[in-house]
Amino acid sequence: MFANLKTSEIAPNPDQPRKFFDEAQQEELTGSIKENGLLQPVVVRPVEGAEVPYMLIAGERRWRSCKAAGLEVIPAKVIEDASEEKAYVLSIAENVNRSDMTIMEEAGAYADLKAAGWTPAKIAKQFGKTETHITWRLGLLTLRPEVAEMVDKGQIKNNLAWHIAQLSPANQMVAAMRYVRGDFDTEAEAQHFANGLKMMEQQTSLTGEQTPTAEEQETRKQAKAKAKDSLGKAEDILIPLFEELGGKKPEDLAVILGNDLDRYVRVVGKIYSQVQAVRNALSKAQGVQRAMQAQFNKAAAEVQNEAAAAKKTEAAAKPDVAEPAKPVEPKTAAKPASKTAAKPQPTARKEAVKPAPKPEARTAAGAKSPARRTPAKKTEPAAK
């Protein structure tokens, strides 16, 4: 059913899968609507008991531009029996193939449907996508927010983003930042690096190997020497040969090679396919090596940070240990007390010494208590 509705009677869907609206494109659409009016109606559904009677299913950009253009009434297609799930599916269907819908918005929309019980196969069929496409989009939801923003801005391409999403949050930042700052010549190199980091995460050590035995070390040494020797032969023989053949015209090669031309084509074609396979393997090995180096640097940095933290803790703990051993405060506090207590002591001693010089008292009484009490009694009246 089609109806003319007031723009104030329509509310946007808070669960709209699209969250980002390009301002420049929005202004362009607003200008077009001012000139030509709204050519394509918005799609709404009635909402019972709500402050605003209709909710948008599709056409939020158009509704926004109509309000900006000053239109009070716009044409709308009203779907009476649309459930929330059906309305959401229609909203995704309208936006999923638009160039201005970001890849993370698309992934979030599929995730909502999956949470509602939809399988990737059903989602793929509903929107005309492959199941692999849906699975890869859902895999992007493990990206940390900073990396997801790089993907939305186009700084990281979709395929590489999926490889990065398989990593731990810390390694996601490592792979993303190295790619964005241009550490890799191609996207494939960045993918191999991300895969190498994934291998490192799945292993218990930087290399995932036990210490090789003496026999294994010798075997590796021989293999390395052989590979180096073979590579030297290739540089001495194959490269000059290919440079020579590549520098000649096709008509000259037809005459020079004669009956051997077919053999050259066959052998060089075989070499080419092998070179492609080896180059891919070497690129992957390079990614693993870079990942190993990155993990090693990370581990080394952690060790250095731990050592620095330990030194800092030790340095901070030294004053705390030394303070109890220095009774500075008790001594300084005791000195004034001793001085004040020392003043009456001489007078007390003088008073007590006066009766003491009598030898008779000492010999007679000795250390008996009455002899000591007598002078104390005599001094009492004087003290009073």
mmCIF file of C-alpha atoms in Angstrom:
data_model
loop_
_atom_site.group_PDB
_atom_site.id
_atom_site.type_symbol
_atom_site.label_atom_id
_atom_site.label_comp_id
_atom_site.label_asym_id
_atom_site.label_seq_id
_atom_site.Cartn_x
_atom_site.Cartn_y
_atom_site.Cartn_z
ATOM 1 C CA MET A 1 0.000 0.000 0.000
ATOM 2 C CA PHE A 2 1.294 3.462 -0.910
ATOM 3 C CA ALA A 3 0.508 6.550 1.130
ATOM 4 C CA ASN A 4 1.660 10.130 1.588
ATOM 5 C CA LEU A 5 3.056 10.436 5.077
ATOM 6 C CA LYS A 6 4.476 13.329 7.053
ATOM 7 C CA THR A 7 8.221 13.103 7.622
ATOM 8 C CA SER A 8 7.480 13.655 11.326
ATOM 9 C CA GLU A 9 5.344 10.487 11.334
ATOM 10 C CA ILE A 10 8.339 8.351 10.317
ATOM 11 C CA ALA A 11 11.189 7.286 12.606
ATOM 12 C CA PRO A 12 14.471 5.651 11.597
ATOM 13 C CA ASN A 13 15.117 2.039 12.567
ATOM 14 C CA PRO A 14 17.585 1.920 15.503
ATOM 15 C CA ASP A 15 18.711 -1.516 14.274
ATOM 16 C CA GLN A 16 19.509 -0.223 10.808
ATOM 17 C CA PRO A 17 22.559 -2.175 9.549
ATOM 18 C CA ARG A 18 24.053 0.952 8.001
ATOM 19 C CA LYS A 19 25.585 3.309 10.544
ATOM 20 C CA PHE A 20 27.746 5.472 8.285
ATOM 21 C CA PHE A 21 26.261 8.025 5.858
ATOM 22 C CA ASP A 22 28.637 9.939 3.628
ATOM 23 C CA GLU A 23 27.989 13.665 4.127
ATOM 24 C CA ALA A 24 28.945 14.678 0.595
ATOM 25 C CA GLN A 25 26.635 12.092 -0.964
ATOM 26 C CA GLN A 26 23.884 13.057 1.472
ATOM 27 C CA GLU A 27 24.138 16.714 0.441
ATOM 28 C CA GLU A 28 24.106 15.712 -3.217
ATOM 29 C CA LEU A 29 20.901 13.708 -2.690
ATOM 30 C CA THR A 30 19.340 16.621 -0.795
ATOM 31 C CA GLY A 31 20.044 18.933 -3.736
ATOM 32 C CA SER A 32 18.514 16.443 -6.167
ATOM 33 C CA ILE A 33 15.340 16.129 -4.065
ATOM 34 C CA LYS A 34 15.027 19.921 -3.877
ATOM 35 C CA GLU A 35 15.105 20.072 -7.669
ATOM 36 C CA ASN A 36 13.136 16.962 -8.629
ATOM 37 C CA GLY A 37 11.307 15.805 -5.507
ATOM 38 C CA LEU A 38 11.468 12.262 -4.097
ATOM 39 C CA LEU A 39 11.343 9.883 -7.065
ATOM 40 C CA GLN A 40 11.541 6.595 -5.126
ATOM 41 C CA PRO A 41 9.247 6.162 -2.093
ATOM 42 C CA VAL A 42 10.627 5.085 1.263
ATOM 43 C CA VAL A 43 9.498 1.772 2.755
ATOM 44 C CA VAL A 44 7.921 1.764 6.226
ATOM 45 C CA ARG A 45 5.920 -0.445 8.561
ATOM 46 C CA PRO A 46 3.347 0.602 11.175
ATOM 47 C CA VAL A 47 4.386 0.371 14.822
ATOM 48 C CA GLU A 48 1.623 0.053 17.385
ATOM 49 C CA GLY A 49 1.912 1.962 20.631
ATOM 50 C CA ALA A 50 4.947 3.979 19.554
ATOM 51 C CA GLU A 51 5.245 7.762 19.742
ATOM 52 C CA VAL A 52 5.901 7.824 15.997
ATOM 53 C CA PRO A 53 3.399 5.635 14.065
ATOM 54 C CA TYR A 54 5.741 4.392 11.303
ATOM 55 C CA MET A 55 9.290 3.009 11.272
ATOM 56 C CA LEU A 56 11.601 2.951 8.281
ATOM 57 C CA ILE A 57 12.463 -0.349 6.632
ATOM 58 C CA ALA A 58 14.359 1.110 3.689
ATOM 59 C CA GLY A 59 15.242 4.596 2.513
ATOM 60 C CA GLU A 60 16.780 6.325 5.522
ATOM 61 C CA ARG A 61 19.091 8.391 3.303
ATOM 62 C CA ARG A 62 16.095 9.586 1.274
ATOM 63 C CA TRP A 63 14.096 10.377 4.430
ATOM 64 C CA ARG A 64 17.043 12.355 5.872
ATOM 65 C CA SER A 65 17.447 14.339 2.641
ATOM 66 C CA CYS A 66 13.699 15.038 2.439
ATOM 67 C CA LYS A 67 13.800 16.534 5.933
ATOM 68 C CA ALA A 68 16.895 18.548 5.015
ATOM 69 C CA ALA A 69 15.175 19.757 1.835
ATOM 70 C CA GLY A 70 12.175 20.978 3.866
ATOM 71 C CA LEU A 71 9.612 18.449 2.588
ATOM 72 C CA GLU A 72 6.863 17.850 5.110
ATOM 73 C CA VAL A 73 5.024 15.065 3.222
ATOM 74 C CA ILE A 74 6.660 12.273 1.219
ATOM 75 C CA PRO A 75 5.434 9.166 -0.629
ATOM 76 C CA ALA A 76 5.918 5.877 1.240
ATOM 77 C CA LYS A 77 5.250 2.190 0.701
ATOM 78 C CA VAL A 78 3.582 0.774 3.809
ATOM 79 C CA ILE A 79 4.078 -2.930 4.568
ATOM 80 C CA GLU A 80 1.438 -3.928 7.075
ATOM 81 C CA ASP A 81 2.486 -7.449 8.057
ATOM 82 C CA ALA A 82 6.263 -6.980 8.289
ATOM 83 C CA SER A 83 7.770 -8.542 11.400
ATOM 84 C CA GLU A 84 10.963 -7.107 12.889
ATOM 85 C CA GLU A 85 13.015 -9.909 11.309
ATOM 86 C CA LYS A 86 11.439 -9.434 7.891
ATOM 87 C CA ALA A 87 11.929 -5.678 8.113
ATOM 88 C CA TYR A 88 15.578 -6.189 9.020
ATOM 89 C CA VAL A 89 16.106 -8.587 6.100
ATOM 90 C CA LEU A 90 14.555 -6.074 3.700
ATOM 91 C CA SER A 91 16.787 -3.346 5.104
ATOM 92 C CA ILE A 92 19.881 -5.481 4.542
ATOM 93 C CA ALA A 93 18.735 -6.423 1.052
ATOM 94 C CA GLU A 94 18.475 -2.752 0.103
ATOM 95 C CA ASN A 95 21.918 -1.842 1.439
ATOM 96 C CA VAL A 96 24.100 -4.923 1.069
ATOM 97 C CA ASN A 97 25.128 -4.232 -2.521
ATOM 98 C CA ARG A 98 25.558 -0.487 -2.125
ATOM 99 C CA SER A 99 29.093 0.803 -2.480
ATOM 100 C CA ASP A 100 28.699 3.125 0.516
ATOM 101 C CA MET A 101 27.834 0.302 2.913
ATOM 102 C CA THR A 102 31.046 -0.566 4.675
ATOM 103 C CA ILE A 103 32.337 -4.115 4.856
ATOM 104 C CA MET A 104 32.093 -4.127 8.655
ATOM 105 C CA GLU A 105 28.455 -2.963 8.504
ATOM 106 C CA GLU A 106 27.754 -5.836 6.119
ATOM 107 C CA ALA A 107 29.483 -8.291 8.452
ATOM 108 C CA GLY A 108 27.484 -6.977 11.412
ATOM 109 C CA ALA A 109 24.205 -7.387 9.524
ATOM 110 C CA TYR A 110 24.995 -11.025 8.700
ATOM 111 C CA ALA A 111 25.980 -11.595 12.319
ATOM 112 C CA ASP A 112 22.578 -10.343 13.510
ATOM 113 C CA LEU A 113 20.842 -12.793 11.186
ATOM 114 C CA LYS A 114 23.100 -15.610 12.366
ATOM 115 C CA ALA A 115 22.215 -14.745 15.955
ATOM 116 C CA ALA A 116 18.560 -15.037 14.966
ATOM 117 C CA GLY A 117 19.187 -18.620 13.807
ATOM 118 C CA TRP A 118 20.083 -18.121 10.149
ATOM 119 C CA THR A 119 22.795 -20.372 8.721
ATOM 120 C CA PRO A 120 25.484 -18.956 6.393
ATOM 121 C CA ALA A 121 23.921 -20.988 3.566
ATOM 122 C CA LYS A 122 20.493 -19.414 4.157
ATOM 123 C CA ILE A 123 21.980 -15.910 4.390
ATOM 124 C CA ALA A 124 23.912 -16.489 1.154
ATOM 125 C CA LYS A 125 20.770 -17.650 -0.661
ATOM 126 C CA GLN A 126 18.708 -14.733 0.645
ATOM 127 C CA PHE A 127 21.114 -12.060 -0.622
ATOM 128 C CA GLY A 128 22.550 -13.767 -3.705
ATOM 129 C CA LYS A 129 26.018 -14.328 -2.216
ATOM 130 C CA THR A 130 28.222 -17.389 -1.919
ATOM 131 C CA GLU A 131 28.455 -19.178 1.393
ATOM 132 C CA THR A 132 32.208 -18.509 1.407
ATOM 133 C CA HIS A 133 31.512 -14.772 1.067
ATOM 134 C CA ILE A 134 29.237 -14.858 4.118
ATOM 135 C CA THR A 135 31.716 -16.932 6.150
ATOM 136 C CA TRP A 136 34.585 -14.583 5.348
ATOM 137 C CA ARG A 137 32.507 -11.535 6.266
ATOM 138 C CA LEU A 138 31.512 -13.117 9.590
ATOM 139 C CA GLY A 139 35.183 -13.877 10.223
ATOM 140 C CA LEU A 140 35.952 -10.147 10.208
ATOM 141 C CA LEU A 141 33.988 -9.591 13.403
ATOM 142 C CA THR A 142 36.963 -10.755 15.479
ATOM 143 C CA LEU A 143 38.959 -7.705 14.365
ATOM 144 C CA ARG A 144 39.822 -5.272 17.137
ATOM 145 C CA PRO A 145 38.123 -1.849 16.688
ATOM 146 C CA GLU A 146 41.256 -0.011 15.490
ATOM 147 C CA VAL A 147 41.884 -2.552 12.711
ATOM 148 C CA ALA A 148 38.191 -2.689 11.781
ATOM 149 C CA GLU A 149 38.306 1.084 11.295
ATOM 150 C CA MET A 150 41.298 0.686 8.948
ATOM 151 C CA VAL A 151 39.260 -1.846 6.951
ATOM 152 C CA ASP A 152 36.242 0.466 6.761
ATOM 153 C CA LYS A 153 38.464 3.309 5.550
ATOM 154 C CA GLY A 154 39.901 1.090 2.805
ATOM 155 C CA GLN A 155 43.417 1.129 4.248
ATOM 156 C CA ILE A 156 43.330 -2.672 4.484
ATOM 157 C CA LYS A 157 41.742 -4.773 1.750
ATOM 158 C CA ASN A 158 39.089 -7.403 2.409
ATOM 159 C CA ASN A 159 41.140 -10.557 1.835
ATOM 160 C CA LEU A 160 44.042 -9.350 3.945
ATOM 161 C CA ALA A 161 41.590 -8.246 6.633
ATOM 162 C CA TRP A 162 40.312 -11.825 6.941
ATOM 163 C CA HIS A 163 43.858 -13.179 7.426
ATOM 164 C CA ILE A 164 44.533 -10.527 10.063
ATOM 165 C CA ALA A 165 41.256 -11.368 11.818
ATOM 166 C CA GLN A 166 42.560 -14.876 12.551
ATOM 167 C CA LEU A 167 45.295 -13.452 14.807
ATOM 168 C CA SER A 168 45.321 -12.487 18.465
ATOM 169 C CA PRO A 169 44.415 -8.823 19.140
ATOM 170 C CA ALA A 170 48.064 -7.903 19.779
ATOM 171 C CA ASN A 171 49.297 -9.515 16.539
ATOM 172 C CA GLN A 172 46.413 -7.960 14.619
ATOM 173 C CA MET A 173 47.913 -4.557 15.382
ATOM 174 C CA VAL A 174 51.390 -5.771 14.413
ATOM 175 C CA ALA A 175 50.245 -7.045 10.996
ATOM 176 C CA ALA A 176 47.924 -4.106 10.306
ATOM 177 C CA MET A 177 50.424 -1.388 11.209
ATOM 178 C CA ARG A 178 53.235 -2.979 9.225
ATOM 179 C CA TYR A 179 50.992 -3.199 6.145
ATOM 180 C CA VAL A 180 49.644 0.350 6.482
ATOM 181 C CA ARG A 181 53.118 1.845 6.845
ATOM 182 C CA GLY A 182 54.271 0.033 3.676
ATOM 183 C CA ASP A 183 56.561 -2.720 4.973
ATOM 184 C CA PHE A 184 55.355 -5.133 2.267
ATOM 185 C CA ASP A 185 55.660 -4.835 -1.506
ATOM 186 C CA THR A 186 52.433 -6.727 -2.209
ATOM 187 C CA GLU A 187 49.267 -7.729 -0.393
ATOM 188 C CA ALA A 188 50.314 -11.379 -0.789
ATOM 189 C CA GLU A 189 53.471 -10.692 1.252
ATOM 190 C CA ALA A 190 51.338 -9.185 4.008
ATOM 191 C CA GLN A 191 49.072 -12.268 3.960
ATOM 192 C CA HIS A 192 52.083 -14.582 4.259
ATOM 193 C CA PHE A 193 53.327 -12.500 7.186
ATOM 194 C CA ALA A 194 49.926 -12.775 8.909
ATOM 195 C CA ASN A 195 49.901 -16.533 8.310
ATOM 196 C CA GLY A 196 53.408 -16.731 9.757
ATOM 197 C CA LEU A 197 52.224 -14.935 12.896
ATOM 198 C CA LYS A 198 49.362 -17.423 13.145
ATOM 199 C CA MET A 199 51.835 -20.293 12.982
ATOM 200 C CA MET A 200 53.866 -18.681 15.741
ATOM 201 C CA GLU A 201 50.753 -18.402 17.920
ATOM 202 C CA GLN A 202 50.039 -22.096 17.489
ATOM 203 C CA GLN A 203 53.523 -23.115 18.572
ATOM 204 C CA THR A 204 54.887 -23.280 22.072
ATOM 205 C CA SER A 205 58.145 -21.458 21.270
ATOM 206 C CA LEU A 206 59.482 -19.044 18.703
ATOM 207 C CA THR A 207 60.438 -21.877 16.371
ATOM 208 C CA GLY A 208 58.166 -24.615 17.680
ATOM 209 C CA GLU A 209 61.085 -27.054 17.610
ATOM 210 C CA GLN A 210 63.264 -28.772 20.148
ATOM 211 C CA THR A 211 67.003 -28.183 20.098
ATOM 212 C CA PRO A 212 68.291 -30.165 17.077
ATOM 213 C CA THR A 213 70.708 -33.013 17.643
ATOM 214 C CA ALA A 214 74.255 -32.939 16.268
ATOM 215 C CA GLU A 215 73.170 -35.232 13.411
ATOM 216 C CA GLU A 216 70.219 -32.972 12.529
ATOM 217 C CA GLN A 217 72.462 -29.918 12.625
ATOM 218 C CA GLU A 218 74.887 -31.582 10.213
ATOM 219 C CA THR A 219 72.046 -32.574 7.870
ATOM 220 C CA ARG A 220 70.735 -29.019 7.838
ATOM 221 C CA LYS A 221 74.199 -27.667 7.215
ATOM 222 C CA GLN A 222 74.673 -29.957 4.206
ATOM 223 C CA ALA A 223 71.225 -29.108 2.825
ATOM 224 C CA LYS A 224 71.958 -25.389 3.150
ATOM 225 C CA ALA A 225 75.309 -25.764 1.385
ATOM 226 C CA LYS A 226 73.712 -27.790 -1.405
ATOM 227 C CA ALA A 227 70.923 -25.256 -1.911
ATOM 228 C CA LYS A 228 73.459 -22.447 -1.990
ATOM 229 C CA ASP A 229 75.599 -24.322 -4.514
ATOM 230 C CA SER A 230 72.573 -25.084 -6.726
ATOM 231 C CA LEU A 231 71.462 -21.478 -6.611
ATOM 232 C CA GLY A 232 74.952 -20.433 -7.665
ATOM 233 C CA LYS A 233 74.783 -22.773 -10.663
ATOM 234 C CA ALA A 234 71.401 -21.328 -11.626
ATOM 235 C CA GLU A 235 72.828 -17.821 -11.479
ATOM 236 C CA ASP A 236 75.841 -18.874 -13.585
ATOM 237 C CA ILE A 237 73.931 -20.878 -16.207
ATOM 238 C CA LEU A 238 70.185 -20.232 -16.367
ATOM 239 C CA ILE A 239 70.101 -16.470 -15.928
ATOM 240 C CA PRO A 240 72.680 -15.755 -18.674
ATOM 241 C CA LEU A 241 70.840 -18.240 -20.948
ATOM 242 C CA PHE A 242 67.467 -16.567 -20.390
ATOM 243 C CA GLU A 243 68.993 -13.122 -20.840
ATOM 244 C CA GLU A 244 70.507 -14.237 -24.126
ATOM 245 C CA LEU A 245 67.290 -15.821 -25.430
ATOM 246 C CA GLY A 246 65.148 -12.924 -24.203
ATOM 247 C CA GLY A 247 67.314 -10.405 -26.031
ATOM 248 C CA LYS A 248 66.742 -11.945 -29.472
ATOM 249 C CA LYS A 249 63.874 -11.438 -31.906
ATOM 250 C CA PRO A 250 61.372 -14.304 -32.442
ATOM 251 C CA GLU A 251 62.404 -14.697 -36.106
ATOM 252 C CA ASP A 252 66.055 -15.017 -35.071
ATOM 253 C CA LEU A 253 65.185 -17.652 -32.459
ATOM 254 C CA ALA A 254 63.269 -19.655 -35.045
ATOM 255 C CA VAL A 255 66.427 -19.867 -37.174
ATOM 256 C CA ILE A 256 68.966 -20.283 -34.356
ATOM 257 C CA LEU A 257 67.131 -23.000 -32.421
ATOM 258 C CA GLY A 258 65.796 -24.842 -35.463
ATOM 259 C CA ASN A 259 64.598 -28.326 -34.535
ATOM 260 C CA ASP A 260 65.300 -27.699 -30.846
ATOM 261 C CA LEU A 261 62.712 -24.912 -30.651
ATOM 262 C CA ASP A 262 59.903 -27.221 -29.397
ATOM 263 C CA ARG A 263 62.197 -28.639 -26.734
ATOM 264 C CA TYR A 264 63.122 -25.152 -25.549
ATOM 265 C CA VAL A 265 59.446 -24.166 -25.308
ATOM 266 C CA ARG A 266 58.623 -27.333 -23.346
ATOM 267 C CA VAL A 267 61.580 -27.097 -20.926
ATOM 268 C CA VAL A 268 61.249 -23.352 -20.325
ATOM 269 C CA GLY A 269 57.491 -23.768 -19.718
ATOM 270 C CA LYS A 270 58.225 -26.458 -17.126
ATOM 271 C CA ILE A 271 60.861 -24.257 -15.501
ATOM 272 C CA TYR A 272 58.405 -21.354 -15.453
ATOM 273 C CA SER A 273 55.719 -23.356 -13.619
ATOM 274 C CA GLN A 274 58.282 -24.616 -11.122
ATOM 275 C CA VAL A 275 59.629 -21.113 -10.599
ATOM 276 C CA GLN A 276 56.109 -19.850 -9.870
ATOM 277 C CA ALA A 277 55.545 -22.591 -7.281
ATOM 278 C CA VAL A 278 58.955 -22.037 -5.674
ATOM 279 C CA ARG A 279 58.469 -18.280 -5.631
ATOM 280 C CA ASN A 280 55.146 -18.710 -3.801
ATOM 281 C CA ALA A 281 56.770 -21.091 -1.311
ATOM 282 C CA LEU A 282 59.672 -18.689 -0.763
ATOM 283 C CA SER A 283 57.272 -15.808 -0.214
ATOM 284 C CA LYS A 284 55.448 -17.836 2.427
ATOM 285 C CA ALA A 285 58.756 -18.777 4.028
ATOM 286 C CA GLN A 286 59.683 -15.104 4.066
ATOM 287 C CA GLY A 287 56.422 -14.340 5.837
ATOM 288 C CA VAL A 288 57.158 -17.005 8.447
ATOM 289 C CA GLN A 289 60.685 -15.659 8.916
ATOM 290 C CA ARG A 290 59.415 -12.116 9.380
ATOM 291 C CA ALA A 291 56.800 -13.371 11.828
ATOM 292 C CA MET A 292 59.468 -15.247 13.778
ATOM 293 C CA GLN A 293 61.579 -12.109 13.909
ATOM 294 C CA ALA A 294 58.597 -10.043 15.034
ATOM 295 C CA GLN A 295 57.792 -12.546 17.774
ATOM 296 C CA PHE A 296 61.431 -12.666 18.825
ATOM 297 C CA ASN A 297 61.586 -8.858 19.002
ATOM 298 C CA LYS A 298 58.363 -8.835 20.990
ATOM 299 C CA ALA A 299 59.689 -11.434 23.422
ATOM 300 C CA ALA A 300 62.981 -9.553 23.744
ATOM 301 C CA ALA A 301 61.130 -6.306 24.422
ATOM 302 C CA GLU A 302 59.064 -8.025 27.103
ATOM 303 C CA VAL A 303 62.225 -9.341 28.761
ATOM 304 C CA GLN A 304 63.797 -5.877 28.674
ATOM 305 C CA ASN A 305 60.647 -4.309 30.119
ATOM 306 C CA GLU A 306 60.535 -6.907 32.877
ATOM 307 C CA ALA A 307 64.204 -6.289 33.698
ATOM 308 C CA ALA A 308 63.666 -2.526 33.749
ATOM 309 C CA ALA A 309 60.604 -2.939 35.970
ATOM 310 C CA ALA A 310 62.568 -5.202 38.330
ATOM 311 C CA LYS A 311 65.381 -2.637 38.593
ATOM 312 C CA LYS A 312 62.884 0.124 39.232
ATOM 313 C CA THR A 313 61.182 -1.922 41.941
ATOM 314 C CA GLU A 314 64.533 -2.773 43.524
ATOM 315 C CA ALA A 315 65.612 0.863 43.480
ATOM 316 C CA ALA A 316 62.328 1.964 45.019
ATOM 317 C CA ALA A 317 62.596 -0.696 47.731
ATOM 318 C CA LYS A 318 66.088 0.329 48.953
ATOM 319 C CA PRO A 319 65.006 3.398 51.021
ATOM 320 C CA ASP A 320 62.218 1.385 52.629
ATOM 321 C CA VAL A 321 64.695 -1.276 53.825
ATOM 322 C CA ALA A 322 67.239 1.267 55.108
ATOM 323 C CA GLU A 323 64.805 3.430 57.106
ATOM 324 C CA PRO A 324 64.100 0.986 59.994
ATOM 325 C CA ALA A 325 67.903 0.471 60.527
ATOM 326 C CA LYS A 326 68.465 4.183 61.197
ATOM 327 C CA PRO A 327 66.897 5.150 64.575
ATOM 328 C CA VAL A 328 67.292 8.804 63.722
ATOM 329 C CA GLU A 329 63.939 9.966 65.025
ATOM 330 C CA PRO A 330 64.128 8.187 68.479
ATOM 331 C CA LYS A 331 67.615 9.658 69.148
ATOM 332 C CA THR A 332 66.695 13.176 68.184
ATOM 333 C CA ALA A 333 63.473 12.902 70.148
ATOM 334 C CA ALA A 334 65.277 11.512 73.241
ATOM 335 C CA LYS A 335 67.938 14.246 73.409
ATOM 336 C CA PRO A 336 65.664 17.089 74.419
ATOM 337 C CA ALA A 337 63.964 14.844 76.972
ATOM 338 C CA SER A 338 67.305 13.877 78.520
ATOM 339 C CA LYS A 339 68.358 17.497 78.710
ATOM 340 C CA THR A 340 65.213 18.520 80.488
ATOM 341 C CA ALA A 341 65.484 15.540 82.852
ATOM 342 C CA ALA A 342 69.179 16.207 83.469
ATOM 343 C CA LYS A 343 68.593 19.609 85.095
ATOM 344 C CA PRO A 344 66.993 18.384 88.330
ATOM 345 C CA GLN A 345 69.364 15.422 88.649
ATOM 346 C CA PRO A 346 72.377 17.390 89.969
ATOM 347 C CA THR A 347 70.267 18.964 92.745
ATOM 348 C CA ALA A 348 68.867 15.593 93.700
ATOM 349 C CA ARG A 349 72.340 14.079 93.845
ATOM 350 C CA LYS A 350 73.706 16.945 95.912
ATOM 351 C CA GLU A 351 70.909 16.605 98.424
ATOM 352 C CA ALA A 352 71.443 12.866 98.684
ATOM 353 C CA VAL A 353 75.230 13.182 98.934
ATOM 354 C CA LYS A 354 75.235 15.569 101.908
ATOM 355 C CA PRO A 355 74.466 12.960 104.595
ATOM 356 C CA ALA A 356 76.472 10.267 102.842
ATOM 357 C CA PRO A 357 80.053 11.477 103.711
ATOM 358 C CA LYS A 358 79.647 10.404 107.338
ATOM 359 C CA PRO A 359 81.614 7.182 107.639
ATOM 360 C CA GLU A 360 79.858 6.176 110.840
ATOM 361 C CA ALA A 361 76.470 6.118 109.118
ATOM 362 C CA ARG A 362 77.805 3.985 106.348
ATOM 363 C CA THR A 363 79.498 1.471 108.595
ATOM 364 C CA ALA A 364 76.702 1.342 111.066
ATOM 365 C CA ALA A 365 73.802 1.105 108.786
ATOM 366 C CA GLY A 366 75.539 -0.199 105.727
ATOM 367 C CA ALA A 367 72.995 -0.891 103.064
ATOM 368 C CA LYS A 368 70.039 -1.136 105.449
ATOM 369 C CA SER A 369 66.871 0.617 104.427
ATOM 370 C CA PRO A 370 66.393 2.711 107.622
ATOM 371 C CA ALA A 371 69.707 4.499 106.973
ATOM 372 C CA ARG A 372 68.471 5.423 103.541
ATOM 373 C CA ARG A 373 65.096 6.554 104.777
ATOM 374 C CA THR A 374 66.513 9.020 107.339
ATOM 375 C CA PRO A 375 67.995 11.458 104.885
ATOM 376 C CA ALA A 376 64.852 11.226 102.824
ATOM 377 C CA LYS A 377 62.772 12.326 105.834
ATOM 378 C CA LYS A 378 65.112 15.247 106.488
ATOM 379 C CA THR A 379 64.907 16.421 102.951
ATOM 380 C CA GLU A 380 61.100 16.306 102.846
ATOM 381 C CA PRO A 381 60.565 19.462 104.903
ATOM 382 C CA ALA A 382 63.224 21.279 102.914
ATOM 383 C CA ALA A 383 61.562 20.232 99.702
ATOM 384 C CA LYS A 384 58.220 21.419 100.931
#
